[in-house]
Amino acid sequence: MSEHPLNNTASLRIWQQNLNTSHSAQASLLNNPNIADWDLITIQEPYLNSYRNTTANHHWSVYYPTQHLSHNHQRSRAVTLVKTSLNTNNCRQLPFPSSDVVVVQLSGPYGRCTIFNI
């Protein structure tokens, strides 16, 4: 048992959604005022523009699969957005050998949490 028990009131709120590559669905999600209540957004089939970038705003840090630009013709099918108000010193991306998986590890009052977005 740990000498320093975790604060059980601390939590991470995660929103998950498949956007079917729709630009309007992604814009609607990001402009929804209720999305501010969430700490992470895990998106499957995100919209990607011709430069293979997704859309986001200044409230979110974007994490692509580590193999996102490794394969010229393979489209990434997952993106994770982490709220910029979270301490990014306690957030890191872990490598994963797939353009369909994003792995982000966060540490905070909720403990250490590894998120797999597939």
Coordinates of N, CA and C in Angstrom, one line a residue:
M1 N 0.8 -1.2 0.0 CA 0.0 0.0 0.0 C 0.9 1.2 0.0
S2 N 0.5 2.3 -0.7 CA 1.3 3.5 -0.8 C 1.2 4.3 0.4
E3 N 2.3 5.0 0.7 CA 2.4 5.9 1.9 C 1.5 7.1 1.6
H4 N 1.3 7.4 0.3 CA 0.6 8.6 -0.1 C -0.6 8.2 -0.9
P5 N -1.8 8.0 -0.2 CA -2.9 7.5 -1.0 C -3.4 8.6 -2.0
L6 N -3.9 8.1 -3.1 CA -4.4 9.0 -4.1 C -5.7 9.8 -3.6
N7 N -5.8 11.0 -4.1 CA -7.0 11.8 -3.8 C -8.1 11.2 -4.7
N8 N -9.1 10.5 -4.1 CA -10.1 9.8 -4.8 C -11.1 10.8 -5.5
T9 N -11.0 12.0 -5.2 CA -11.9 13.0 -5.9 C -11.4 13.5 -7.2
A10 N -10.1 13.2 -7.4 CA -9.5 13.7 -8.7 C -9.9 12.7 -9.8
S11 N -10.1 13.3 -11.0 CA -10.6 12.4 -12.1 C -10.2 13.1 -13.4
L12 N -10.2 12.2 -14.5 CA -10.0 12.7 -15.8 C -11.4 12.4 -16.5
R13 N -11.8 13.3 -17.3 CA -13.1 13.1 -18.1 C -12.7 13.0 -19.6
I14 N -13.1 11.9 -20.2 CA -12.7 11.5 -21.5 C -13.9 11.4 -22.4
W15 N -13.9 12.2 -23.5 CA -15.0 12.1 -24.5 C -14.5 11.3 -25.7
Q16 N -15.2 10.3 -26.2 CA -14.8 9.4 -27.3 C -15.9 9.6 -28.4
Q17 N -15.4 9.7 -29.6 CA -16.4 9.8 -30.7 C -15.7 9.4 -32.0
N18 N -16.5 8.7 -32.9 CA -16.1 8.4 -34.2 C -16.7 9.5 -35.1
L19 N -15.9 10.2 -35.9 CA -16.4 11.3 -36.7 C -16.5 11.0 -38.2
N20 N -16.2 9.7 -38.5 CA -16.4 9.3 -39.9 C -15.8 10.2 -40.9
T21 N -14.6 10.8 -40.6 CA -13.8 11.7 -41.4 C -14.6 13.0 -41.8
S22 N -15.6 13.3 -41.1 CA -16.5 14.5 -41.4 C -15.9 15.8 -40.8
H23 N -15.6 16.8 -41.7 CA -15.1 18.1 -41.2 C -16.2 18.8 -40.4
S24 N -17.4 18.7 -40.8 CA -18.5 19.4 -40.1 C -18.7 18.8 -38.8
A25 N -18.6 17.5 -38.7 CA -18.8 16.8 -37.4 C -17.7 17.2 -36.4
Q26 N -16.5 17.3 -36.9 CA -15.4 17.7 -36.0 C -15.5 19.2 -35.6
A27 N -15.9 20.0 -36.5 CA -16.1 21.4 -36.2 C -17.2 21.6 -35.1
S28 N -18.3 20.8 -35.3 CA -19.4 20.9 -34.4 C -19.0 20.4 -33.0
L29 N -18.2 19.3 -32.9 CA -17.7 18.8 -31.7 C -16.8 19.9 -31.0
L30 N -15.9 20.5 -31.7 CA -15.0 21.4 -31.1 C -15.6 22.8 -30.7
N31 N -16.7 23.1 -31.3 CA -17.5 24.3 -31.0 C -18.6 24.2 -30.0
N32 N -18.8 22.9 -29.6 CA -19.9 22.7 -28.6 C -19.4 23.2 -27.3
P33 N -20.1 24.1 -26.6 CA -19.7 24.6 -25.3 C -19.5 23.6 -24.2
N34 N -20.3 22.5 -24.3 CA -20.2 21.4 -23.3 C -18.9 20.6 -23.4
I35 N -18.1 20.7 -24.5 CA -16.9 20.0 -24.6 C -15.8 20.6 -23.6
A36 N -16.0 21.8 -23.2 CA -15.1 22.4 -22.2 C -15.0 21.6 -20.9
D37 N -16.1 20.8 -20.6 CA -16.1 20.0 -19.4 C -15.3 18.8 -19.4
W38 N -14.7 18.5 -20.6 CA -13.9 17.2 -20.8 C -12.4 17.5 -20.8
D39 N -11.6 16.6 -20.4 CA -10.1 16.8 -20.3 C -9.4 16.2 -21.6
L40 N -10.0 15.1 -22.1 CA -9.4 14.5 -23.3 C -10.6 14.2 -24.3
I41 N -10.2 14.3 -25.6 CA -11.2 13.9 -26.6 C -10.4 12.8 -27.4
T42 N -10.9 11.6 -27.4 CA -10.4 10.6 -28.3 C -11.2 10.4 -29.5
I43 N -10.7 10.7 -30.6 CA -11.4 10.7 -31.9 C -10.9 9.5 -32.8
Q44 N -11.9 8.7 -33.3 CA -11.6 7.7 -34.3 C -12.2 8.3 -35.6
E45 N -11.4 8.0 -36.7 CA -11.7 8.5 -38.0 C -11.9 10.0 -38.0
P46 N -10.9 10.7 -37.6 CA -11.0 12.2 -37.6 C -10.9 12.8 -39.0
Y47 N -11.3 14.0 -39.1 CA -11.1 14.7 -40.3 C -9.7 15.0 -40.5
L48 N -9.1 14.8 -41.6 CA -7.7 15.2 -42.0 C -7.7 16.0 -43.3
N49 N -7.0 17.1 -43.3 CA -7.0 17.9 -44.5 C -6.0 17.4 -45.5
S50 N -5.7 18.1 -46.6 CA -4.8 17.5 -47.6 C -3.4 17.5 -47.1
Y51 N -3.0 18.1 -46.0 CA -1.7 18.0 -45.4 C -1.6 17.0 -44.4
R52 N -2.7 16.2 -44.2 CA -2.9 15.1 -43.2 C -2.9 15.7 -41.8
N53 N -3.3 16.9 -41.6 CA -3.5 17.5 -40.3 C -5.0 17.5 -40.0
T54 N -5.3 17.4 -38.7 CA -6.7 17.5 -38.3 C -7.0 18.9 -37.8
T55 N -8.2 19.2 -37.5 CA -8.5 20.6 -37.0 C -8.7 20.5 -35.5
A56 N -8.3 21.6 -34.8 CA -8.4 21.8 -33.4 C -8.4 23.3 -33.1
N57 N -8.5 23.6 -31.9 CA -8.4 25.1 -31.5 C -7.4 25.2 -30.4
H58 N -7.2 26.4 -29.9 CA -6.2 26.7 -28.9 C -6.5 26.0 -27.5
H59 N -7.6 25.4 -27.3 CA -7.9 24.8 -26.1 C -7.4 23.3 -26.0
W60 N -6.9 22.8 -27.1 CA -6.5 21.4 -27.2 C -5.1 21.2 -27.8
S61 N -4.3 20.3 -27.3 CA -3.1 19.8 -27.8 C -3.4 18.6 -28.6
V62 N -2.9 18.5 -29.8 CA -3.2 17.3 -30.7 C -2.1 16.3 -30.7
Y63 N -2.5 15.0 -30.5 CA -1.6 13.9 -30.5 C -2.0 13.0 -31.6
Y64 N -1.1 12.8 -32.6 CA -1.3 11.9 -33.7 C -0.7 10.5 -33.3
P65 N -1.0 9.5 -34.1 CA -0.2 8.2 -33.9 C 1.2 8.5 -34.2
T66 N 2.1 7.8 -33.5 CA 3.6 8.0 -33.7 C 4.0 7.7 -35.1
Q67 N 3.2 6.9 -35.8 CA 3.5 6.5 -37.2 C 2.7 7.4 -38.2
H68 N 2.2 8.5 -37.8 CA 1.2 9.3 -38.6 C 1.8 9.7 -39.9
L69 N 3.0 10.1 -40.0 CA 3.6 10.5 -41.3 C 4.6 9.5 -41.9
S70 N 4.7 8.4 -41.3 CA 5.7 7.3 -41.7 C 5.2 6.7 -43.0
H71 N 4.0 6.6 -43.3 CA 3.5 5.9 -44.4 C 2.7 6.9 -45.3
N72 N 3.2 7.2 -46.5 CA 2.6 8.2 -47.3 C 1.2 8.0 -47.7
H73 N 0.8 6.8 -47.9 CA -0.6 6.5 -48.4 C -1.5 6.0 -47.3
Q74 N -1.0 5.8 -46.1 CA -1.8 5.3 -45.0 C -2.4 6.4 -44.2
R75 N -3.7 6.4 -44.0 CA -4.4 7.4 -43.3 C -4.5 7.1 -41.8
S76 N -4.1 8.0 -41.0 CA -4.3 7.8 -39.5 C -5.8 7.8 -39.2
R77 N -6.1 6.8 -38.3 CA -7.6 6.7 -38.0 C -7.9 7.0 -36.5
A78 N -6.9 7.6 -35.9 CA -7.1 8.0 -34.5 C -6.4 9.3 -34.2
V79 N -6.9 10.2 -33.4 CA -6.3 11.4 -32.9 C -6.8 11.6 -31.5
T80 N -5.9 12.0 -30.6 CA -6.3 12.4 -29.2 C -6.0 13.8 -29.0
L81 N -7.0 14.5 -28.4 CA -6.8 15.9 -28.0 C -6.8 16.0 -26.5
V82 N -5.8 16.7 -26.0 CA -5.6 16.9 -24.5 C -5.8 18.3 -24.2
K83 N -6.7 18.6 -23.3 CA -7.0 20.0 -22.9 C -5.7 20.7 -22.5
T84 N -5.4 21.9 -23.0 CA -4.2 22.7 -22.8 C -4.1 23.1 -21.3
S85 N -5.2 23.2 -20.6 CA -5.2 23.6 -19.2 C -4.6 22.5 -18.3
L86 N -4.5 21.3 -18.8 CA -3.8 20.2 -18.0 C -2.3 20.5 -18.1
N87 N -1.6 20.1 -17.1 CA -0.2 20.4 -17.0 C 0.5 19.4 -18.0
T88 N 1.0 20.0 -19.1 CA 1.6 19.2 -20.2 C 3.0 18.6 -19.8
N89 N 3.6 19.1 -18.7 CA 4.8 18.5 -18.2 C 4.5 17.1 -17.7
N90 N 3.3 16.9 -17.4 CA 2.9 15.5 -16.9 C 2.2 14.7 -17.9
C91 N 2.4 15.1 -19.2 CA 1.7 14.4 -20.3 C 2.8 14.0 -21.3
R92 N 2.8 12.7 -21.7 CA 3.7 12.3 -22.8 C 3.1 11.3 -23.7
Q93 N 3.5 11.3 -24.9 CA 3.1 10.3 -25.9 C 4.0 9.1 -25.8
L94 N 3.5 7.9 -25.8 CA 4.2 6.7 -25.9 C 4.2 6.1 -27.3
P95 N 5.4 5.7 -27.8 CA 5.4 5.2 -29.2 C 4.6 3.9 -29.3
F96 N 3.9 3.7 -30.4 CA 3.2 2.5 -30.7 C 3.3 2.3 -32.2
P97 N 3.6 1.1 -32.7 CA 3.9 0.8 -34.1 C 2.6 0.7 -35.0
S98 N 1.8 1.7 -35.0 CA 0.5 1.6 -35.8 C 0.1 3.1 -36.1
S99 N -0.5 3.3 -37.3 CA -1.1 4.6 -37.6 C -2.5 4.6 -37.1
D100 N -3.0 3.6 -36.4 CA -4.4 3.6 -35.9 C -4.5 3.7 -34.4
V101 N -3.3 3.9 -33.7 CA -3.3 3.9 -32.3 C -2.5 5.1 -31.8
V102 N -3.1 5.9 -30.8 CA -2.5 6.9 -30.1 C -2.4 6.5 -28.6
V103 N -1.2 6.6 -28.1 CA -1.0 6.3 -26.6 C -0.5 7.5 -25.9
V104 N -1.2 8.0 -25.0 CA -0.8 9.1 -24.2 C -0.8 8.8 -22.7
Q105 N 0.2 9.2 -22.0 CA 0.3 8.9 -20.6 C 0.3 10.2 -19.8
L106 N -0.6 10.3 -18.8 CA -0.8 11.5 -18.0 C -0.5 11.2 -16.6
S107 N 0.0 12.1 -15.8 CA 0.2 12.0 -14.4 C -0.4 13.2 -13.7
G108 N -1.0 13.0 -12.6 CA -1.6 14.1 -11.8 C -2.2 13.6 -10.5
P109 N -3.1 14.4 -10.0 CA -3.7 14.0 -8.7 C -4.5 12.7 -8.8
Y110 N -4.8 12.3 -10.0 CA -5.6 11.1 -10.3 C -4.6 9.9 -10.4
G111 N -3.3 10.1 -10.3 CA -2.3 9.0 -10.4 C -1.7 9.1 -11.8
R112 N -1.2 8.0 -12.3 CA -0.7 7.8 -13.6 C -1.7 7.1 -14.5
C113 N -2.0 7.6 -15.6 CA -3.1 7.0 -16.4 C -2.6 6.9 -17.9
T114 N -2.7 5.8 -18.5 CA -2.3 5.6 -19.9 C -3.5 5.4 -20.7
I115 N -3.7 6.2 -21.7 CA -4.9 6.2 -22.5 C -4.5 5.6 -23.9
F116 N -5.2 4.6 -24.3 CA -5.0 4.0 -25.6 C -6.2 4.4 -26.5
N117 N -6.0 5.1 -27.5 CA -7.1 5.5 -28.5 C -6.9 4.7 -29.7
I118 N -7.8 3.8 -30.0 CA -7.7 2.8 -31.1 C -8.9 3.0 -32.0

